[in-house]
PDB file of C-alpha atoms in Angstrom:
ATOM      1  CA  MET A 146     111.370  87.161 106.383  1.00  0.00           C
ATOM      2  CA  LYS A 147     107.936  88.293 106.826  1.00  0.00           C
ATOM      3  CA  THR A 148     106.646  91.649 104.855  1.00  0.00           C
ATOM      4  CA  LEU A 149     103.580  93.536 105.703  1.00  0.00           C
ATOM      5  CA  VAL A 150     101.932  95.150 102.559  1.00  0.00           C
ATOM      6  CA  TRP A 151      99.876  98.400 103.667  1.00  0.00           C
ATOM      7  CA  LEU A 152      96.950  98.536 101.198  1.00  0.00           C
ATOM      8  CA  ARG A 153      95.813 101.796 100.486  1.00  0.00           C
ATOM      9  CA  ASN A 154      94.166 103.359  97.166  1.00  0.00           C
ATOM     10  CA  ASP A 155      95.343 100.254  95.298  1.00  0.00           C
ATOM     11  CA  LEU A 156      93.327  97.450  95.089  1.00  0.00           C
ATOM     12  CA  ARG A 157      95.016  95.632  92.453  1.00  0.00           C
ATOM     13  CA  MET A 158      98.024  92.701  91.881  1.00  0.00           C
ATOM     14  CA  ASP A 159      98.835  94.303  88.373  1.00  0.00           C
ATOM     15  CA  ASP A 160     101.277  96.815  88.444  1.00  0.00           C
ATOM     16  CA  ASN A 161     101.447  96.939  92.573  1.00  0.00           C
ATOM     17  CA  PRO A 162     104.923  97.814  92.994  1.00  0.00           C
ATOM     18  CA  ALA A 163     105.264  97.429  97.045  1.00  0.00           C
ATOM     19  CA  LEU A 164     103.134  93.732  96.665  1.00  0.00           C
ATOM     20  CA  ARG A 165     105.406  93.160  93.975  1.00  0.00           C
ATOM     21  CA  GLU A 166     108.570  93.799  95.800  1.00  0.00           C
ATOM     22  CA  ALA A 167     106.961  92.094  98.970  1.00  0.00           C
ATOM     23  CA  CYS A 168     107.040  89.112  96.792  1.00  0.00           C
ATOM     24  CA  LYS A 169     110.322  89.127  95.345  1.00  0.00           C
ATOM     25  CA  LEU A 170     111.657  89.868  98.749  1.00  0.00           C
ATOM     26  CA  SER A 171     109.520  87.318 101.473  1.00  0.00           C
ATOM     27  CA  GLU A 172     109.020  84.062 101.888  1.00  0.00           C
ATOM     28  CA  GLU A 173     105.695  84.986 103.634  1.00  0.00           C
ATOM     29  CA  VAL A 174     103.749  87.817 103.089  1.00  0.00           C
ATOM     30  CA  HIS A 175     100.739  89.704 104.745  1.00  0.00           C
ATOM     31  CA  SER A 176      98.510  92.633 103.350  1.00  0.00           C
ATOM     32  CA  ILE A 177      96.111  94.924 105.260  1.00  0.00           C
ATOM     33  CA  TYR A 178      93.584  97.568 104.479  1.00  0.00           C
ATOM     34  CA  ILE A 179      92.785 100.098 107.056  1.00  0.00           C
ATOM     35  CA  TYR A 180      88.688 100.791 107.195  1.00  0.00           C
ATOM     36  CA  SER A 181      87.285 104.321 108.340  1.00  0.00           C
ATOM     37  CA  LYS A 182      83.803 105.263 107.866  1.00  0.00           C
ATOM     38  CA  ASN A 183      84.696 108.635 109.693  1.00  0.00           C
ATOM     39  CA  GLN A 184      87.383 109.224 107.248  1.00  0.00           C
ATOM     40  CA  ASN A 185      84.834 108.447 104.550  1.00  0.00           C
ATOM     41  CA  ASN A 186      82.604 110.534 105.998  1.00  0.00           C
ATOM     42  CA  LYS A 187      84.975 113.584 106.290  1.00  0.00           C
ATOM     43  CA  HIS A 188      86.029 113.331 102.486  1.00  0.00           C
ATOM     44  CA  ASN A 189      82.152 113.054 101.721  1.00  0.00           C
ATOM     45  CA  ASP A 190      82.254 110.101  99.797  1.00  0.00           C
ATOM     46  CA  ALA A 191      79.571 109.200  97.884  1.00  0.00           C
ATOM     47  CA  ASN A 192      77.765 106.064  98.478  1.00  0.00           C
ATOM     48  CA  CYS A 193      78.579 104.430  95.637  1.00  0.00           C
ATOM     49  CA  LYS A 194      82.046 105.312  95.814  1.00  0.00           C
ATOM     50  CA  ILE A 195      82.175 103.462  98.916  1.00  0.00           C
ATOM     51  CA  ASP A 196      80.294 100.475  97.735  1.00  0.00           C
ATOM     52  CA  PHE A 197      82.361 100.060  94.776  1.00  0.00           C
ATOM     53  CA  PHE A 198      85.543 100.527  96.610  1.00  0.00           C
ATOM     54  CA  ILE A 199      84.316  97.380  99.491  1.00  0.00           C
ATOM     55  CA  GLU A 200      83.258  95.064  96.198  1.00  0.00           C
ATOM     56  CA  ASN A 201      86.966  95.793  94.787  1.00  0.00           C
ATOM     57  CA  LEU A 202      88.532  95.410  97.942  1.00  0.00           C
ATOM     58  CA  LYS A 203      86.901  91.791  98.315  1.00  0.00           C
ATOM     59  CA  ASP A 204      87.514  90.768  95.089  1.00  0.00           C
ATOM     60  CA  LEU A 205      91.154  91.872  95.660  1.00  0.00           C
ATOM     61  CA  THR A 206      91.173  89.240  98.810  1.00  0.00           C
ATOM     62  CA  LYS A 207      90.138  86.385  96.522  1.00  0.00           C
ATOM     63  CA  SER A 208      92.657  87.166  94.237  1.00  0.00           C
ATOM     64  CA  LEU A 209      95.482  87.397  97.024  1.00  0.00           C
ATOM     65  CA  SER A 210      94.162  84.046  98.541  1.00  0.00           C
ATOM     66  CA  LYS A 211      95.019  82.367  95.428  1.00  0.00           C
ATOM     67  CA  VAL A 212      98.871  82.992  96.173  1.00  0.00           C
ATOM     68  CA  ASN A 213      98.652  82.455 100.178  1.00  0.00           C
ATOM     69  CA  ILE A 214      98.496  86.446 100.848  1.00  0.00           C
ATOM     70  CA  PRO A 215      95.951  87.307 103.566  1.00  0.00           C
ATOM     71  CA  LEU A 216      94.093  90.317 103.945  1.00  0.00           C
ATOM     72  CA  THR A 217      93.186  91.745 106.616  1.00  0.00           C
ATOM     73  CA  VAL A 218      91.047  94.440 107.091  1.00  0.00           C
ATOM     74  CA  ILE A 219      90.904  96.719 110.486  1.00  0.00           C
ATOM     75  CA  ASN A 220      88.822  99.039 111.376  1.00  0.00           C
ATOM     76  CA  SER A 221      90.219 102.807 112.281  1.00  0.00           C
ATOM     77  CA  ASP A 222      88.540 105.832 113.838  1.00  0.00           C
ATOM     78  CA  GLY A 223      90.487 107.754 111.532  1.00  0.00           C
ATOM     79  CA  PHE A 224      93.662 108.900 110.281  1.00  0.00           C
ATOM     80  CA  ASN A 225      95.672 109.488 113.823  1.00  0.00           C
ATOM     81  CA  ASP A 226      95.119 105.821 114.930  1.00  0.00           C
ATOM     82  CA  ASN A 227      96.802 104.054 111.851  1.00  0.00           C
ATOM     83  CA  PRO A 228     100.537 104.644 113.248  1.00  0.00           C
ATOM     84  CA  GLU A 229      99.323 102.727 116.417  1.00  0.00           C
ATOM     85  CA  ILE A 230      97.361  99.767 114.517  1.00  0.00           C
ATOM     86  CA  ILE A 231     100.393  99.163 112.224  1.00  0.00           C
ATOM     87  CA  LYS A 232     102.937  98.893 114.999  1.00  0.00           C
ATOM     88  CA  GLN A 233     100.148  96.213 116.958  1.00  0.00           C
ATOM     89  CA  TYR A 234      99.840  94.186 113.688  1.00  0.00           C
ATOM     90  CA  ILE A 235     103.910  94.247 113.237  1.00  0.00           C
ATOM     91  CA  GLU A 236     104.577  93.648 116.557  1.00  0.00           C
ATOM     92  CA  LEU A 237     101.804  90.362 117.186  1.00  0.00           C
ATOM     93  CA  ASN A 238     103.040  88.725 113.913  1.00  0.00           C
ATOM     94  CA  SER A 239     106.963  89.397 113.775  1.00  0.00           C
ATOM     95  CA  ILE A 240     106.966  91.223 110.467  1.00  0.00           C
ATOM     96  CA  ASP A 241     110.400  92.384 109.290  1.00  0.00           C
ATOM     97  CA  LYS A 242     109.262  94.692 106.504  1.00  0.00           C
ATOM     98  CA  ILE A 243     106.355  97.183 105.921  1.00  0.00           C
ATOM     99  CA  PHE A 244     105.935  98.352 101.785  1.00  0.00           C
ATOM    100  CA  TRP A 245     103.071 100.647 100.899  1.00  0.00           C
ATOM    101  CA  ASN A 246     102.427 102.883  97.668  1.00  0.00           C
ATOM    102  CA  ASN A 247     102.452 106.783  98.223  1.00  0.00           C
ATOM    103  CA  GLN A 248      99.405 108.879  98.487  1.00  0.00           C
ATOM    104  CA  PHE A 249     100.129 112.698  97.877  1.00  0.00           C
ATOM    105  CA  GLY A 250      96.776 114.207  99.444  1.00  0.00           C
ATOM    106  CA  GLU A 251      97.877 116.588 102.635  1.00  0.00           C
ATOM    107  CA  ASP A 252      96.224 114.232 105.007  1.00  0.00           C
ATOM    108  CA  GLU A 253      97.311 111.012 103.852  1.00  0.00           C
ATOM    109  CA  ILE A 254     101.163 112.394 103.736  1.00  0.00           C
ATOM    110  CA  LYS A 255     100.938 113.690 107.253  1.00  0.00           C
ATOM    111  CA  ARG A 256      99.211 110.072 108.209  1.00  0.00           C
ATOM    112  CA  ASP A 257     102.182 108.352 106.516  1.00  0.00           C
ATOM    113  CA  GLU A 258     104.474 110.277 108.405  1.00  0.00           C
ATOM    114  CA  SER A 259     103.312 109.891 111.588  1.00  0.00           C
ATOM    115  CA  VAL A 260     103.266 105.810 110.951  1.00  0.00           C
ATOM    116  CA  LYS A 261     107.085 106.424 109.712  1.00  0.00           C
ATOM    117  CA  ASP A 262     107.800 108.061 112.689  1.00  0.00           C
ATOM    118  CA  LEU A 263     106.464 105.331 114.957  1.00  0.00           C
ATOM    119  CA  ILE A 264     108.053 101.975 113.145  1.00  0.00           C
ATOM    120  CA  GLN A 265     111.430 103.424 112.797  1.00  0.00           C
ATOM    121  CA  ASN A 266     111.765 103.301 116.773  1.00  0.00           C
ATOM    122  CA  LEU A 267     111.289  99.539 116.291  1.00  0.00           C
ATOM    123  CA  ASN A 268     114.077  97.291 116.095  1.00  0.00           C
ATOM    124  CA  ASN A 269     114.981  96.585 112.231  1.00  0.00           C
ATOM    125  CA  ILE A 270     111.662  97.398 110.961  1.00  0.00           C
ATOM    126  CA  GLU A 271     112.725  98.384 107.295  1.00  0.00           C
ATOM    127  CA  ILE A 272     110.028 100.687 105.487  1.00  0.00           C
ATOM    128  CA  LYS A 273     110.109 101.319 101.616  1.00  0.00           C
ATOM    129  CA  THR A 274     107.474 103.152  99.989  1.00  0.00           C
ATOM    130  CA  PHE A 275     106.688 103.172  95.840  1.00  0.00           C
ATOM    131  CA  ASP A 276     105.094 105.464  93.766  1.00  0.00           C
ATOM    132  CA  GLU A 277     102.520 103.583  91.678  1.00  0.00           C
ATOM    133  CA  GLN A 278     100.052 106.382  90.770  1.00  0.00           C
ATOM    134  CA  VAL A 279     101.937 108.061  88.788  1.00  0.00           C
ATOM    135  CA  VAL A 280     105.036 107.616  86.123  1.00  0.00           C
ATOM    136  CA  PHE A 281     107.071 110.743  87.726  1.00  0.00           C
ATOM    137  CA  GLU A 282     107.236 111.254  90.731  1.00  0.00           C
ATOM    138  CA  PRO A 283     105.191 114.945  92.095  1.00  0.00           C
ATOM    139  CA  GLY A 284     107.452 117.389  91.712  1.00  0.00           C
ATOM    140  CA  SER A 285     110.344 115.850  89.717  1.00  0.00           C
ATOM    141  CA  ILE A 286     109.024 117.876  86.176  1.00  0.00           C
ATOM    142  CA  LEU A 287     110.019 121.499  86.572  1.00  0.00           C
ATOM    143  CA  THR A 288     110.109 124.428  84.556  1.00  0.00           C
ATOM    144  CA  GLY A 289     114.059 125.215  84.235  1.00  0.00           C
ATOM    145  CA  GLU A 290     113.073 127.886  87.212  1.00  0.00           C
ATOM    146  CA  GLY A 291     112.697 125.118  89.047  1.00  0.00           C
ATOM    147  CA  LYS A 292     108.816 125.534  89.342  1.00  0.00           C
ATOM    148  CA  PRO A 293     105.349 123.603  88.616  1.00  0.00           C
ATOM    149  CA  TYR A 294     104.232 123.851  85.420  1.00  0.00           C
ATOM    150  CA  SER A 295     100.938 125.228  84.849  1.00  0.00           C
ATOM    151  CA  VAL A 296     100.414 125.011  81.357  1.00  0.00           C
ATOM    152  CA  PHE A 297     100.111 121.105  80.103  1.00  0.00           C
ATOM    153  CA  THR A 298     101.998 121.252  76.740  1.00  0.00           C
ATOM    154  CA  PRO A 299     105.041 122.318  78.234  1.00  0.00           C
ATOM    155  CA  PHE A 300     104.809 119.763  80.701  1.00  0.00           C
ATOM    156  CA  LYS A 301     104.196 117.031  78.715  1.00  0.00           C
ATOM    157  CA  ARG A 302     107.029 118.128  76.376  1.00  0.00           C
ATOM    158  CA  LYS A 303     109.191 117.972  79.493  1.00  0.00           C
ATOM    159  CA  TRP A 304     107.403 114.505  80.621  1.00  0.00           C
ATOM    160  CA  ILE A 305     108.597 113.085  77.233  1.00  0.00           C
ATOM    161  CA  GLU A 306     112.012 114.643  77.603  1.00  0.00           C
ATOM    162  CA  ASN A 307     112.518 112.488  80.963  1.00  0.00           C
ATOM    163  CA  PHE A 308     111.025 109.234  79.984  1.00  0.00           C
ATOM    164  CA  THR A 309     112.313 106.071  78.856  1.00  0.00           C
ATOM    165  CA  LEU A 310     110.365 102.786  78.009  1.00  0.00           C
ATOM    166  CA  ASP A 311     111.661 100.632  80.954  1.00  0.00           C
ATOM    167  CA  MET A 312     109.830 102.955  83.486  1.00  0.00           C
ATOM    168  CA  LEU A 313     106.787 100.593  82.287  1.00  0.00           C
ATOM    169  CA  ASP A 314     108.564  97.643  83.108  1.00  0.00           C
ATOM    170  CA  ILE A 315     105.618  96.650  84.735  1.00  0.00           C
ATOM    171  CA  GLU A 316     105.009  92.729  84.303  1.00  0.00           C
ATOM    172  CA  PHE A 317     105.576  90.307  87.051  1.00  0.00           C
ATOM    173  CA  LYS A 318     103.946  86.527  87.664  1.00  0.00           C
ATOM    174  CA  TYR A 319     102.915  85.789  91.230  1.00  0.00           C
ATOM    175  CA  THR A 320     103.775  82.579  92.868  1.00  0.00           C
ATOM    176  CA  GLU A 321     102.490  81.243  96.016  1.00  0.00           C
ATOM    177  CA  LYS A 322     103.957  82.176  99.186  1.00  0.00           C
ATOM    178  CA  GLN A 323     104.199  80.564 102.619  1.00  0.00           C
ATOM    179  CA  SER A 324     100.836  79.863 104.201  1.00  0.00           C
ATOM    180  CA  THR A 325     100.430  81.752 106.989  1.00  0.00           C
ATOM    181  CA  LYS A 326      98.529  81.142 110.139  1.00  0.00           C
ATOM    182  CA  ILE A 327      96.438  84.588 109.597  1.00  0.00           C
ATOM    183  CA  LYS A 328      93.410  84.028 107.742  1.00  0.00           C
ATOM    184  CA  SER A 329      91.575  86.778 105.657  1.00  0.00           C
ATOM    185  CA  ASN A 330      88.599  88.695 107.944  1.00  0.00           C
ATOM    186  CA  ILE A 331      86.825  90.553 105.080  1.00  0.00           C
ATOM    187  CA  ASN A 332      83.669  87.972 105.131  1.00  0.00           C
ATOM    188  CA  GLU A 333      83.146  88.612 108.567  1.00  0.00           C
ATOM    189  CA  PHE A 334      83.693  92.108 109.035  1.00  0.00           C
ATOM    190  CA  ASP A 335      81.508  94.804 109.530  1.00  0.00           C
ATOM    191  CA  PHE A 336      81.812  98.244 107.248  1.00  0.00           C
ATOM    192  CA  ASP A 337      78.616  99.494 108.745  1.00  0.00           C
ATOM    193  CA  PHE A 338      77.930 100.349 105.200  1.00  0.00           C
ATOM    194  CA  HIS A 339      73.866 100.607 103.785  1.00  0.00           C
ATOM    195  CA  LYS A 340      73.528 100.707 100.153  1.00  0.00           C
ATOM    196  CA  THR A 341      71.632 103.788  99.599  1.00  0.00           C
ATOM    197  CA  HIS A 342      72.548 104.883  96.005  1.00  0.00           C
ATOM    198  CA  SER A 343      70.653 103.988  93.137  1.00  0.00           C
ATOM    199  CA  VAL A 344      73.518 103.829  90.335  1.00  0.00           C
ATOM    200  CA  ASP A 345      73.242 100.663  88.523  1.00  0.00           C
ATOM    201  CA  MET A 346      76.687  99.026  89.624  1.00  0.00           C
ATOM    202  CA  SER A 347      76.646  96.236  86.496  1.00  0.00           C
ATOM    203  CA  LEU A 348      77.891  99.898  84.709  1.00  0.00           C
ATOM    204  CA  TRP A 349      81.036  99.282  86.430  1.00  0.00           C
ATOM    205  CA  PRO A 350      81.785  95.242  87.122  1.00  0.00           C
ATOM    206  CA  ILE A 351      83.982  94.769  89.746  1.00  0.00           C
ATOM    207  CA  GLY A 352      87.263  93.401  89.901  1.00  0.00           C
ATOM    208  CA  GLU A 353      91.194  94.284  88.054  1.00  0.00           C
ATOM    209  CA  HIS A 354      90.142  91.479  85.417  1.00  0.00           C
ATOM    210  CA  GLU A 355      87.316  93.750  84.565  1.00  0.00           C
ATOM    211  CA  ALA A 356      89.197  96.851  84.581  1.00  0.00           C
ATOM    212  CA  GLN A 357      91.552  95.282  82.098  1.00  0.00           C
ATOM    213  CA  MET A 358      88.941  93.659  79.694  1.00  0.00           C
ATOM    214  CA  ARG A 359      87.398  97.140  79.402  1.00  0.00           C
ATOM    215  CA  LEU A 360      91.118  98.511  78.609  1.00  0.00           C
ATOM    216  CA  HIS A 361      91.511  96.496  75.920  1.00  0.00           C
ATOM    217  CA  SER A 362      88.020  96.325  74.694  1.00  0.00           C
ATOM    218  CA  TYR A 363      88.355  99.908  74.680  1.00  0.00           C
ATOM    219  CA  LEU A 364      91.663 100.146  72.552  1.00  0.00           C
ATOM    220  CA  ASP A 365      90.487  97.344  70.191  1.00  0.00           C
ATOM    221  CA  LYS A 366      87.469  99.537  69.030  1.00  0.00           C
ATOM    222  CA  ASN A 367      87.023 102.946  70.531  1.00  0.00           C
ATOM    223  CA  ILE A 368      90.115 105.072  70.733  1.00  0.00           C
ATOM    224  CA  PHE A 369      91.458 105.427  67.334  1.00  0.00           C
ATOM    225  CA  LYS A 370      88.367 108.503  67.270  1.00  0.00           C
ATOM    226  CA  TYR A 371      89.053 109.618  70.993  1.00  0.00           C
ATOM    227  CA  ALA A 372      90.121 112.530  69.575  1.00  0.00           C
ATOM    228  CA  GLN A 373      86.815 113.875  67.773  1.00  0.00           C
ATOM    229  CA  ASP A 374      84.413 111.761  69.958  1.00  0.00           C
ATOM    230  CA  ARG A 375      85.865 112.528  73.564  1.00  0.00           C
ATOM    231  CA  ASN A 376      83.614 115.922  74.004  1.00  0.00           C
ATOM    232  CA  ASP A 377      80.131 114.284  72.166  1.00  0.00           C
ATOM    233  CA  PRO A 378      78.137 113.169  75.074  1.00  0.00           C
ATOM    234  CA  ILE A 379      76.275 111.345  72.678  1.00  0.00           C
ATOM    235  CA  ILE A 380      78.732 108.871  71.231  1.00  0.00           C
ATOM    236  CA  ASP A 381      80.224 106.427  73.742  1.00  0.00           C
ATOM    237  CA  GLY A 382      83.853 107.722  72.989  1.00  0.00           C
ATOM    238  CA  THR A 383      85.446 107.355  76.306  1.00  0.00           C
ATOM    239  CA  SER A 384      86.951 104.355  78.060  1.00  0.00           C
ATOM    240  CA  ARG A 385      84.942 104.540  81.271  1.00  0.00           C
ATOM    241  CA  LEU A 386      88.359 103.730  83.264  1.00  0.00           C
ATOM    242  CA  SER A 387      87.778 106.780  85.981  1.00  0.00           C
ATOM    243  CA  ALA A 388      86.429 105.027  88.545  1.00  0.00           C
ATOM    244  CA  TYR A 389      89.017 102.242  87.930  1.00  0.00           C
ATOM    245  CA  LEU A 390      91.676 104.564  88.312  1.00  0.00           C
ATOM    246  CA  ALA A 391      90.444 106.649  90.970  1.00  0.00           C
ATOM    247  CA  SER A 392      90.093 103.683  93.222  1.00  0.00           C
ATOM    248  CA  GLY A 393      93.614 102.022  91.832  1.00  0.00           C
ATOM    249  CA  ILE A 394      92.119  99.275  90.425  1.00  0.00           C
ATOM    250  CA  ILE A 395      94.101 100.142  87.217  1.00  0.00           C
ATOM    251  CA  SER A 396      97.502 101.889  87.111  1.00  0.00           C
ATOM    252  CA  PRO A 397      98.196 104.739  84.565  1.00  0.00           C
ATOM    253  CA  LYS A 398     100.821 102.809  83.715  1.00  0.00           C
ATOM    254  CA  ARG A 399      99.201  99.955  82.460  1.00  0.00           C
ATOM    255  CA  CYS A 400      97.108 102.036  80.291  1.00  0.00           C
ATOM    256  CA  ILE A 401      99.760 103.921  79.216  1.00  0.00           C
ATOM    257  CA  LEU A 402     101.755 100.592  78.073  1.00  0.00           C
ATOM    258  CA  GLU A 403      99.059  98.646  76.511  1.00  0.00           C
ATOM    259  CA  ALA A 404      98.071 102.139  74.028  1.00  0.00           C
ATOM    260  CA  LEU A 405     101.938 102.359  73.559  1.00  0.00           C
ATOM    261  CA  LYS A 406     101.899  98.830  71.442  1.00  0.00           C
ATOM    262  CA  LEU A 407      99.146 100.105  69.609  1.00  0.00           C
ATOM    263  CA  ASN A 408     100.972 103.048  68.645  1.00  0.00           C
ATOM    264  CA  ASN A 409     104.498 101.646  67.954  1.00  0.00           C
ATOM    265  CA  PHE A 410     105.347 103.297  70.992  1.00  0.00           C
ATOM    266  CA  GLU A 411     105.214 106.347  70.006  1.00  0.00           C
ATOM    267  CA  LEU A 412     104.002 109.393  72.910  1.00  0.00           C
ATOM    268  CA  ASP A 413     103.540 112.268  70.121  1.00  0.00           C
ATOM    269  CA  SER A 414     103.038 111.003  66.819  1.00  0.00           C
ATOM    270  CA  GLY A 415     100.922 107.981  64.770  1.00  0.00           C
ATOM    271  CA  GLU A 416      97.191 107.795  65.972  1.00  0.00           C
ATOM    272  CA  LYS A 417      95.746 111.001  67.073  1.00  0.00           C
ATOM    273  CA  GLY A 418      93.065 109.213  68.994  1.00  0.00           C
ATOM    274  CA  ILE A 419      95.557 107.400  70.956  1.00  0.00           C
ATOM    275  CA  VAL A 420      98.048 110.303  71.615  1.00  0.00           C
ATOM    276  CA  LYS A 421      95.120 112.183  72.600  1.00  0.00           C
ATOM    277  CA  TRP A 422      94.134 109.394  75.439  1.00  0.00           C
ATOM    278  CA  ILE A 423      97.919 109.006  76.349  1.00  0.00           C
ATOM    279  CA  ASP A 424      97.791 112.790  76.830  1.00  0.00           C
ATOM    280  CA  GLU A 425      94.492 112.229  79.358  1.00  0.00           C
ATOM    281  CA  ILE A 426      96.404 110.394  81.472  1.00  0.00           C
ATOM    282  CA  ILE A 427      99.624 112.166  81.422  1.00  0.00           C
ATOM    283  CA  TRP A 428      97.515 115.357  82.095  1.00  0.00           C
ATOM    284  CA  ARG A 429      96.648 113.138  86.099  1.00  0.00           C
ATOM    285  CA  GLU A 430     100.525 113.679  86.919  1.00  0.00           C
TER     286      GLU A 430
END
């Protein structure tokens, strides 16, 4: 069986449910990333953000290659041509299944529905999607009237009521997959990108390994004072993980799990700094 993993805003192997499930079920796994300069422009993405994303995509390619998973970057004019791009890849490489992790933007939801509509017309292609940006699927934590919460505190209370520790069962050891005839093309791919920003990128080292190191360094040192230091711009009191979370280089589940380990797995009591920091991760939902 061959499974294709469509990578989007999830540039990591750790806690990547689409990639993990593909590796569990299939002997041969492919991955693709569809790159669109036009889409970057449409979203007004900053030059430094694109630079950070491309470099992390390159780093992920190296990690995937260690377990024989090729990553193919494909150029696109925009979301509208994604269905046909994926259809062609599936047919050309005799793919049996396609997995991806959900995105929740309006345009992204429409794009994914268009892909599903086209792929479902192909013979016996299994489509499976996962939630990796959140612990709970959007719209699943609601008030007693069935409406979304507008105030964080009752939302958090309901979140905790519904939370179980097995939701953070994310550990997985990757093993080598069957080699494929496909070779990663990222070194030859023309991103048509020119670095024009003056941001010191050494402040945000590239790769999920660096993101994990940053997380553990923060948990070892500063998280205990987070509640009192987080709003003081003079003090280096925050985790500086926002860029990694935004690009999917580290997952919110990983952040919550590692923080809970420090707090005897308590979500609403214990160390105030840890509780407040976990609150900020929950607030993203």
